[in-house]
Short mmCIF file of C-alpha atoms and ligand atoms in Angstrom, two decimals:
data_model
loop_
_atom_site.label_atom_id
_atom_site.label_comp_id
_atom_site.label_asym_id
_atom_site.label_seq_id
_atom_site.Cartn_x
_atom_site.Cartn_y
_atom_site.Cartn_z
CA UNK A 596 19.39 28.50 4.22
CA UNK A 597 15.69 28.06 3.85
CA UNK A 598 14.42 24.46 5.36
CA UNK A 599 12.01 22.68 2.81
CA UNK A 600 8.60 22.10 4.31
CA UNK A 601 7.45 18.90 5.50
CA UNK A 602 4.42 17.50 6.44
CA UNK A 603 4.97 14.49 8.81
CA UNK A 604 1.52 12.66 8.89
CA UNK A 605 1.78 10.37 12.28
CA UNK A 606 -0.80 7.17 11.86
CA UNK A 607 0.32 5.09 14.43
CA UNK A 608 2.31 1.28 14.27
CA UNK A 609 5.28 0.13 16.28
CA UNK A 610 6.97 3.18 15.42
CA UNK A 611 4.95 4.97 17.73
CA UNK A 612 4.49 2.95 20.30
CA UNK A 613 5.59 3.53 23.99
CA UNK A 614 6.05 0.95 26.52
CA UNK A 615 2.57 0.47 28.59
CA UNK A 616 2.31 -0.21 31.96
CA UNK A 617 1.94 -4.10 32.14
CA UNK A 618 5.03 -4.26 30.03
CA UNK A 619 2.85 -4.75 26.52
CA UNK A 620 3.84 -1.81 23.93
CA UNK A 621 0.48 0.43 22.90
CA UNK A 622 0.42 3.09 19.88
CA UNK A 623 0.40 6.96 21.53
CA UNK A 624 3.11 8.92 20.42
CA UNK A 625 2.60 11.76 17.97
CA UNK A 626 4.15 13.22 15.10
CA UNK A 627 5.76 16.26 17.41
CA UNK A 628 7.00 13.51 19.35
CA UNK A 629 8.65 11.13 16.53
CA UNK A 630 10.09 14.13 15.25
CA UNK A 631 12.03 14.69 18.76
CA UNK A 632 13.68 10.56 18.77
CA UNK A 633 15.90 11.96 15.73
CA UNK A 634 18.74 14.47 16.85
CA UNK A 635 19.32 17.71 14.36
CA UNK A 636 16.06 16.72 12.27
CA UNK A 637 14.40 20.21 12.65
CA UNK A 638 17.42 21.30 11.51
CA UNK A 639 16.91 19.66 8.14
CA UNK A 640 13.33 20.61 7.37
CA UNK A 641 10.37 22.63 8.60
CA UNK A 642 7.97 20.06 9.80
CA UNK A 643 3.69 20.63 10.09
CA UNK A 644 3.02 17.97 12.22
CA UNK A 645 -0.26 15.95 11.98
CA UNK A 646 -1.73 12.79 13.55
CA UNK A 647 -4.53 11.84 11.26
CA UNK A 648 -5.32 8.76 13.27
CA UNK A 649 -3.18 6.56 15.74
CA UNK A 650 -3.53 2.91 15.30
CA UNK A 651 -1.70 -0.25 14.55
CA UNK A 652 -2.16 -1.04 10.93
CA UNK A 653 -4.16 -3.70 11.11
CA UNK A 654 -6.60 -1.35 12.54
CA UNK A 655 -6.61 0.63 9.46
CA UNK A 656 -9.90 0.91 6.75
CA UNK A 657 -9.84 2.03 3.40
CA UNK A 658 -11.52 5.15 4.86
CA UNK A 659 -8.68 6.14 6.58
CA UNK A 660 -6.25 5.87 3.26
CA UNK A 661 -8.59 8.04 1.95
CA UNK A 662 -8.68 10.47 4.57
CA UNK A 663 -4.86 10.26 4.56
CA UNK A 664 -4.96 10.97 0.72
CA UNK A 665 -7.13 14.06 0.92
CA UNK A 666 -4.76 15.39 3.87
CA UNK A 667 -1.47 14.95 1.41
CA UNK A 668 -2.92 16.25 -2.12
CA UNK A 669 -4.37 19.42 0.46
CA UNK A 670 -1.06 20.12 2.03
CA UNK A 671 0.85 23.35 0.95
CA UNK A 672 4.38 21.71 1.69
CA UNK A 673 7.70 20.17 -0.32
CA UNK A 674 7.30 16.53 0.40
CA UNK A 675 5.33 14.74 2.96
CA UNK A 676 6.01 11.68 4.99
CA UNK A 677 3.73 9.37 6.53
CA UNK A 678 4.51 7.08 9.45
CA UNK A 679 2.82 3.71 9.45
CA UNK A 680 2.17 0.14 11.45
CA UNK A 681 4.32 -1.63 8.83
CA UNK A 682 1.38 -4.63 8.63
CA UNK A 683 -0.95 -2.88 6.06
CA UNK A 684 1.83 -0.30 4.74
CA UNK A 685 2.04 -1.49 1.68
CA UNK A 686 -1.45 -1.29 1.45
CA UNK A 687 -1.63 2.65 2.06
CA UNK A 688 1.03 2.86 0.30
CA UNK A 689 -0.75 1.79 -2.67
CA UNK A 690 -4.02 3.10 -1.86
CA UNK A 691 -1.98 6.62 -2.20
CA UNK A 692 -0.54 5.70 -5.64
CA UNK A 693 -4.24 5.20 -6.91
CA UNK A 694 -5.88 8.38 -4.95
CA UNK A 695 -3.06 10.81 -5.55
CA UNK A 696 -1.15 12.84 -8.53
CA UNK A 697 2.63 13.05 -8.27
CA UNK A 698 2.74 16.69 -7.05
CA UNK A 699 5.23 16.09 -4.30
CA UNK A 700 7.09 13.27 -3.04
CA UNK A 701 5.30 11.14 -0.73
CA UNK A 702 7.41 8.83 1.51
CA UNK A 703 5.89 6.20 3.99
CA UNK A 704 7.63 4.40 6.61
CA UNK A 705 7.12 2.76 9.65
CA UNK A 706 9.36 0.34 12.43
CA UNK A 707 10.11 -3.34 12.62
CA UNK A 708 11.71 -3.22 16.38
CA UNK A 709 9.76 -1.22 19.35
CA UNK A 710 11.51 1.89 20.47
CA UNK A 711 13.49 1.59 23.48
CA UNK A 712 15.21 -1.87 22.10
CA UNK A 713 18.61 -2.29 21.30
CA UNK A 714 18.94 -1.22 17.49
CA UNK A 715 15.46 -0.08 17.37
CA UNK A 716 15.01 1.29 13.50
CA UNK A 717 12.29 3.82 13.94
CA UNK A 718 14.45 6.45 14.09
CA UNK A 719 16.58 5.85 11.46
CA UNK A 720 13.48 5.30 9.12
CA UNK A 721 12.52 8.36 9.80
CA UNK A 722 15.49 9.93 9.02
CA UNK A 723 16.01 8.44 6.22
CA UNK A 724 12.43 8.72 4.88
CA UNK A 725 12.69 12.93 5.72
CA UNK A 726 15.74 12.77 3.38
CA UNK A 727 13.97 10.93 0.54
CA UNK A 728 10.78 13.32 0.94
CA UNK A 729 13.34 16.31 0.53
CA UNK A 730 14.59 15.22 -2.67
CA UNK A 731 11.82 16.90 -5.41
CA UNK A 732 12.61 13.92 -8.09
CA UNK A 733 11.05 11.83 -6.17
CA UNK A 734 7.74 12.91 -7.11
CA UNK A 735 8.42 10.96 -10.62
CA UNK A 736 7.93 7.89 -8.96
CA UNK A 737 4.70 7.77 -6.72
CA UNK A 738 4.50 7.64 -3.02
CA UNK A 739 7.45 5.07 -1.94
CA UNK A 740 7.94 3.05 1.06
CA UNK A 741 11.19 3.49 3.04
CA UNK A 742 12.91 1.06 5.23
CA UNK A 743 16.13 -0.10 5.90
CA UNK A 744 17.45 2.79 4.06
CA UNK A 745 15.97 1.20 0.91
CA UNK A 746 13.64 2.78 -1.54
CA UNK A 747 10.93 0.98 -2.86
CA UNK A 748 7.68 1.77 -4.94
CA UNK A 749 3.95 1.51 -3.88
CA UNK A 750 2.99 -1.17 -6.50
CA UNK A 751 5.82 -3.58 -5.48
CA UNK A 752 6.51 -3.26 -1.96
CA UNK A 753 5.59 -5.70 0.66
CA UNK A 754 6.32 -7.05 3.89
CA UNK A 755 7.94 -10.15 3.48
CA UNK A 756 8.63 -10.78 7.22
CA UNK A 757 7.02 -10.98 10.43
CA UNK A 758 10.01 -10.16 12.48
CA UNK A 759 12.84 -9.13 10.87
CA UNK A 760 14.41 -5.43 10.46
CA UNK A 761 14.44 -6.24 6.85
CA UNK A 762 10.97 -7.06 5.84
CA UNK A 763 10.03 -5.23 3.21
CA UNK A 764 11.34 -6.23 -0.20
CA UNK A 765 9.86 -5.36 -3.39
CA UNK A 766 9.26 -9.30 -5.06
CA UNK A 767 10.21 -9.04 -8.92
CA UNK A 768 11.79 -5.75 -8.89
CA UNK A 769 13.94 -4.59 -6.01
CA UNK A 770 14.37 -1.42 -4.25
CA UNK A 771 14.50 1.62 -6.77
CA UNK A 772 17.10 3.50 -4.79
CA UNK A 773 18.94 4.09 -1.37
CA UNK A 774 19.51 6.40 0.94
CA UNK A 775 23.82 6.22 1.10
CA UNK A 776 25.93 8.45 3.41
CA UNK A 777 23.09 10.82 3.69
CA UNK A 778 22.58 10.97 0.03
CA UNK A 779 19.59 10.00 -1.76
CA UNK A 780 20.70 7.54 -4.81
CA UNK A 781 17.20 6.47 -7.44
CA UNK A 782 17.89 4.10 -9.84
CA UNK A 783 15.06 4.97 -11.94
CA UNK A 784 13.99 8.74 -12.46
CA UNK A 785 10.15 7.95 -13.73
CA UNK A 786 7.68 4.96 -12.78
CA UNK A 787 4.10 4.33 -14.34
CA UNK A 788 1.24 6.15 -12.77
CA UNK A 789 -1.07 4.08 -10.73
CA UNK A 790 -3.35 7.24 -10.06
CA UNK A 791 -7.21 6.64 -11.28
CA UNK A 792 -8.61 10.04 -8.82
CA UNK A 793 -9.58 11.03 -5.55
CA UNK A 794 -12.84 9.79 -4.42
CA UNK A 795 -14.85 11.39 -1.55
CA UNK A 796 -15.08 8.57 0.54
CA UNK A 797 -13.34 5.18 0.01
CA UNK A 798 -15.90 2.82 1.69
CA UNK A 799 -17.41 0.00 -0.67
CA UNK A 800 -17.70 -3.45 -0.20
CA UNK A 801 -14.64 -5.55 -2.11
CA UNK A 802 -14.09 -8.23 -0.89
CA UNK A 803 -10.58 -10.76 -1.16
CA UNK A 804 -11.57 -14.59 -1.80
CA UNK A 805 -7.93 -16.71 -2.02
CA UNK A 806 -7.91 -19.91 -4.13
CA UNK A 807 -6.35 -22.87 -2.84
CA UNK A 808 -6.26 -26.83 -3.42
CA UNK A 809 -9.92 -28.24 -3.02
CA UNK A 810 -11.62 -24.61 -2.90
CA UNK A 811 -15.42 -24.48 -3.17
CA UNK A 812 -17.64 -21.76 -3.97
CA UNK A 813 -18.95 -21.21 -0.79
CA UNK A 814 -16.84 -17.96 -0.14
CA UNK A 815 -17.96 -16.64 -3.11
CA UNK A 816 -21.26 -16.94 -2.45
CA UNK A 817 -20.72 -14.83 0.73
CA UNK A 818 -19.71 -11.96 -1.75
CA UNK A 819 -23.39 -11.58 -3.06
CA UNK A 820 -24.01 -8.25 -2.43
CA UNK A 821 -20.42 -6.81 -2.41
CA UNK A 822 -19.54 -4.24 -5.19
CA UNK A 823 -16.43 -6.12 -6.69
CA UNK A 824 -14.17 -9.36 -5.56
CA UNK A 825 -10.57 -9.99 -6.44
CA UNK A 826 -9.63 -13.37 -6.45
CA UNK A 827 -6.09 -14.40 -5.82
CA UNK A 828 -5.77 -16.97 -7.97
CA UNK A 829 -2.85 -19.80 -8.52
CA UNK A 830 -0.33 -19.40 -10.58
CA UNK A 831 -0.79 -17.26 -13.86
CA UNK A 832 -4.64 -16.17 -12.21
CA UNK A 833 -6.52 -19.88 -12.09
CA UNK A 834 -9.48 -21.11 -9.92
CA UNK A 835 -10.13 -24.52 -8.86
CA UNK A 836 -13.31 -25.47 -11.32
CA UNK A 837 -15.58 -25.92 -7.83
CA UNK A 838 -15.24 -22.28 -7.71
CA UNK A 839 -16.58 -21.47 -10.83
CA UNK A 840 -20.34 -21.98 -10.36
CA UNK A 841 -20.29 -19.60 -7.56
CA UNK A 842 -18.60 -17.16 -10.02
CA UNK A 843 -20.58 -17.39 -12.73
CA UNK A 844 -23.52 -16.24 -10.33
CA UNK A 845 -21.75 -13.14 -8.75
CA UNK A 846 -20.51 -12.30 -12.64
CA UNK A 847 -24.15 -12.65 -13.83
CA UNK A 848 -25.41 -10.34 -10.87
CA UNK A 849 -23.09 -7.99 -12.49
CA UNK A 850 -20.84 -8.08 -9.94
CA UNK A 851 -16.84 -7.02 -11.39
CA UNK A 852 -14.34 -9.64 -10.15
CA UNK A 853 -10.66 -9.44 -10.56
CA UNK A 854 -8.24 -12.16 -11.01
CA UNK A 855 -4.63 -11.84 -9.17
CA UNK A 856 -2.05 -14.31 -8.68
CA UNK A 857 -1.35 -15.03 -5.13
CA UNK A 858 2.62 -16.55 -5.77
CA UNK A 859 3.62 -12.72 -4.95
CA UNK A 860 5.16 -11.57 -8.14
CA UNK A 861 4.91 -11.85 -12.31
CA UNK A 862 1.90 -11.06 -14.52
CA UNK A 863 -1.30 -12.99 -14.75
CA UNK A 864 -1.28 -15.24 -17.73
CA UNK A 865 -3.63 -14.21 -20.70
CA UNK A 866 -3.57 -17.19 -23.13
CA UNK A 867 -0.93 -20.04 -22.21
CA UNK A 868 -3.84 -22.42 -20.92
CA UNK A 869 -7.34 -23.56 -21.36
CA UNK A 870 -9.66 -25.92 -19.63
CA UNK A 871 -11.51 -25.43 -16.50
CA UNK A 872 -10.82 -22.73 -14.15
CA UNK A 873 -7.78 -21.30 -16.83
CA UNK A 874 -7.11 -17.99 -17.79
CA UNK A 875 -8.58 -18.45 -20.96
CA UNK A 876 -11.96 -19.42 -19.22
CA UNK A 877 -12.06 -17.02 -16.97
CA UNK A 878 -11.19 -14.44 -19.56
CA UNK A 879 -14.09 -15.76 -21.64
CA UNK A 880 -16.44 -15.58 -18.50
CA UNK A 881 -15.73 -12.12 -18.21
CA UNK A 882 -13.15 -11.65 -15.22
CA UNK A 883 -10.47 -8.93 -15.31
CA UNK A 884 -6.88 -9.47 -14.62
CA UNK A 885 -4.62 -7.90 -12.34
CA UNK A 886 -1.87 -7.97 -14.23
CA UNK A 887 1.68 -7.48 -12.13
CA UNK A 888 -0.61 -6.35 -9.34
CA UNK A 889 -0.96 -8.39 -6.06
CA UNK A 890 -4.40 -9.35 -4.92
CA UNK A 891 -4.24 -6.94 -1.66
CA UNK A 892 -3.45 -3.84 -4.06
CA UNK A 893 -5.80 -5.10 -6.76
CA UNK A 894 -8.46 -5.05 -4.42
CA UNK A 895 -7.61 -1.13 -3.25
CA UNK A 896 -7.68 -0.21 -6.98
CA UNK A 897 -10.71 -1.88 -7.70
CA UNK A 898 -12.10 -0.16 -4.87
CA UNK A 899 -11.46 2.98 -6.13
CA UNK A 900 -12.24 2.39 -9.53
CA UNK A 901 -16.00 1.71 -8.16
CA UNK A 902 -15.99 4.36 -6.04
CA UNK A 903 -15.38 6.95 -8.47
CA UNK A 904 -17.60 5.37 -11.05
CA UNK A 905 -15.10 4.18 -13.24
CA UNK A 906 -15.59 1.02 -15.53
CA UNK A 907 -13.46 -1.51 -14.09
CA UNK A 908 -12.57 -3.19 -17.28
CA UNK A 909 -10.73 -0.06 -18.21
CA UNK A 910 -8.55 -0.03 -14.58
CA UNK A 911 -7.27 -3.83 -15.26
CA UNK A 912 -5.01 -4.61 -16.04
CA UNK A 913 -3.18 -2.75 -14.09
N1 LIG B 1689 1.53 -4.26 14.44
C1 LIG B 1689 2.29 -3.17 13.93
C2 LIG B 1689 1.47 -2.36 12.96
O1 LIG B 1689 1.39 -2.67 11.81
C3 LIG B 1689 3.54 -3.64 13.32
C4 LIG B 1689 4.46 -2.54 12.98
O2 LIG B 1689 4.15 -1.38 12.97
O3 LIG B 1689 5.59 -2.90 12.66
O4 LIG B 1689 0.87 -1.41 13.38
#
């Protein structure tokens, strides 16, 4: 029988890591080699192996999503998976959703416990993430994040724990499917598009100001000079009222800033309160809400909303 094609895209992260000599773990091994830690998988598929870049994830840039994203939507294969540091993979992940159409399905995973430990997941990640990229309705849904034999979509997913094998959840929504007895199981057969296009380079300056009890402006007046901010505000999307000067002057240098709620799931509000620093005020100033969209994936899309020349305003929300 004729193996599906699959491109596994190595960037680095615990997964592929190798013990270093002064007993400290260090990213080094490629694709060709994750694809050896997992008995019978050339069996399943054909793999084209490529290691874009090798890094831990908090290593990764915007650039390098993008890079990633022009590798995928150029690859003549069936499905692709990506293998990923798990701290910014939710970040990629979404980075993908914006960048790419749903031609194939796009699977990222990564590893919570180094290989060579007792019960170390990579492996089984992988395995389960090759399965999920060989199943074509999978393309419906966007690229996905695999883990813990749980499937769960760009726009949701995050890590949710430093340590544990299961840290990635998907706040307000769940996983979308599993991977059961070798079987692929979705829940949902469609998801809404994130994709705005696929923009040369993915390099301008966004910058992420949180807002917390007894904030000042000062932050935002180290984003003169940036092309957009996202704000993760409290709650529905608020701002302490110190902040506000400050944002009045980056919105009047035509700066775009977009309001996100940090709390980690739930729409921003649009019109339950009023008064200094509310949703109405902001509204009326002029920022842009994220909508369900977390600050860290509100910032990517704003990103490449600017990059590609796209009016913001029309990209939130989200
Ligand atoms: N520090 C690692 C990374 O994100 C963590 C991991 O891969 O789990 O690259």
């Amino acid at each position: 029988m004729r193996r599906p094609r699959v491109l596994l895209a190595a960037t680095g992260g615990t997964i592929a890591t190798a013990p270093g000599g002064d007993g400290v773990h260090e990213v080094g091994r490629r694709a060709s080699d994750l694809v050896a830690t997992v008995p019978g998988l050339v069996e399943l598929a054909e793999f084209e192996c490529a290691d874009p870049v090798s890094l831990p994830s908090h290593a990764l840039t915007p650039e390098h999503m993008c890079r990633l994203a022009h590798l995928v939507a150029e690859a003549d294969c069936e499905g692709v998976v990506i293998t990923h540091g798990t701290d910014t993979l939710e970040e990629t992940a979404y980075a993908l959703a914006v960048m790419l159409e749903r031609r194939v399905p796009v699977v990222l995973t990564g590893a919570m416990r180094l290989p060579g430990r007792p019960g170390a997941d990579g492996p089984a990640n992988l395995l389960a993430a090759v399965r999920v990229a060989m199943t074509p309705a999978v393309a419906a849904l966007g690229p996905v994040v695999v883990l813990q034999d749980e499937i769960h979509l760009a726009r949701y997913v995050a890590k949710v724990h430093t340590g544990r094998v299961a840290a990635f959840a998907s706040p307000g929504l769940g996983p979308v499917g599993s991977v059961v007895e070798d079987h692929v199981q979705l829940q949902v057969t469609s998801a809404p598009s994130d994709h705005l296009g696929l923009p040369a380079r993915l390099h301008r300056r966004v910058e992420l100001v949180w807002a917390y009890a007894g904030a000042g402006g000062e932050l935002l007046e180290a984003c003169r000079g940036a092309a957009g901010v996202v704000l993760a505000g409290t709650g529905g999307g608020h701002v302490p009222p110190a902040m506000l000067e400050a944002l009045e002057r980056l919105l009047a240098a035509g700066v775009p800033v977009v309001v996100a709620s940090r709390t980690g799931s739930g729409p921003t509000l649009e019109g339950s309160y009023g008064g200094r620093g509310s949703e109405s005020e902001l509204r009326r100033m002029g920022v842009l809400a994220a909508g369900t969209l977390g600050p860290l994936k509100a910032r990517l899309r704003l990103q490449v909303a600017l990059e590609l020349g796209l009016d913001p305003g029309g990209c939130f929300p989200a």
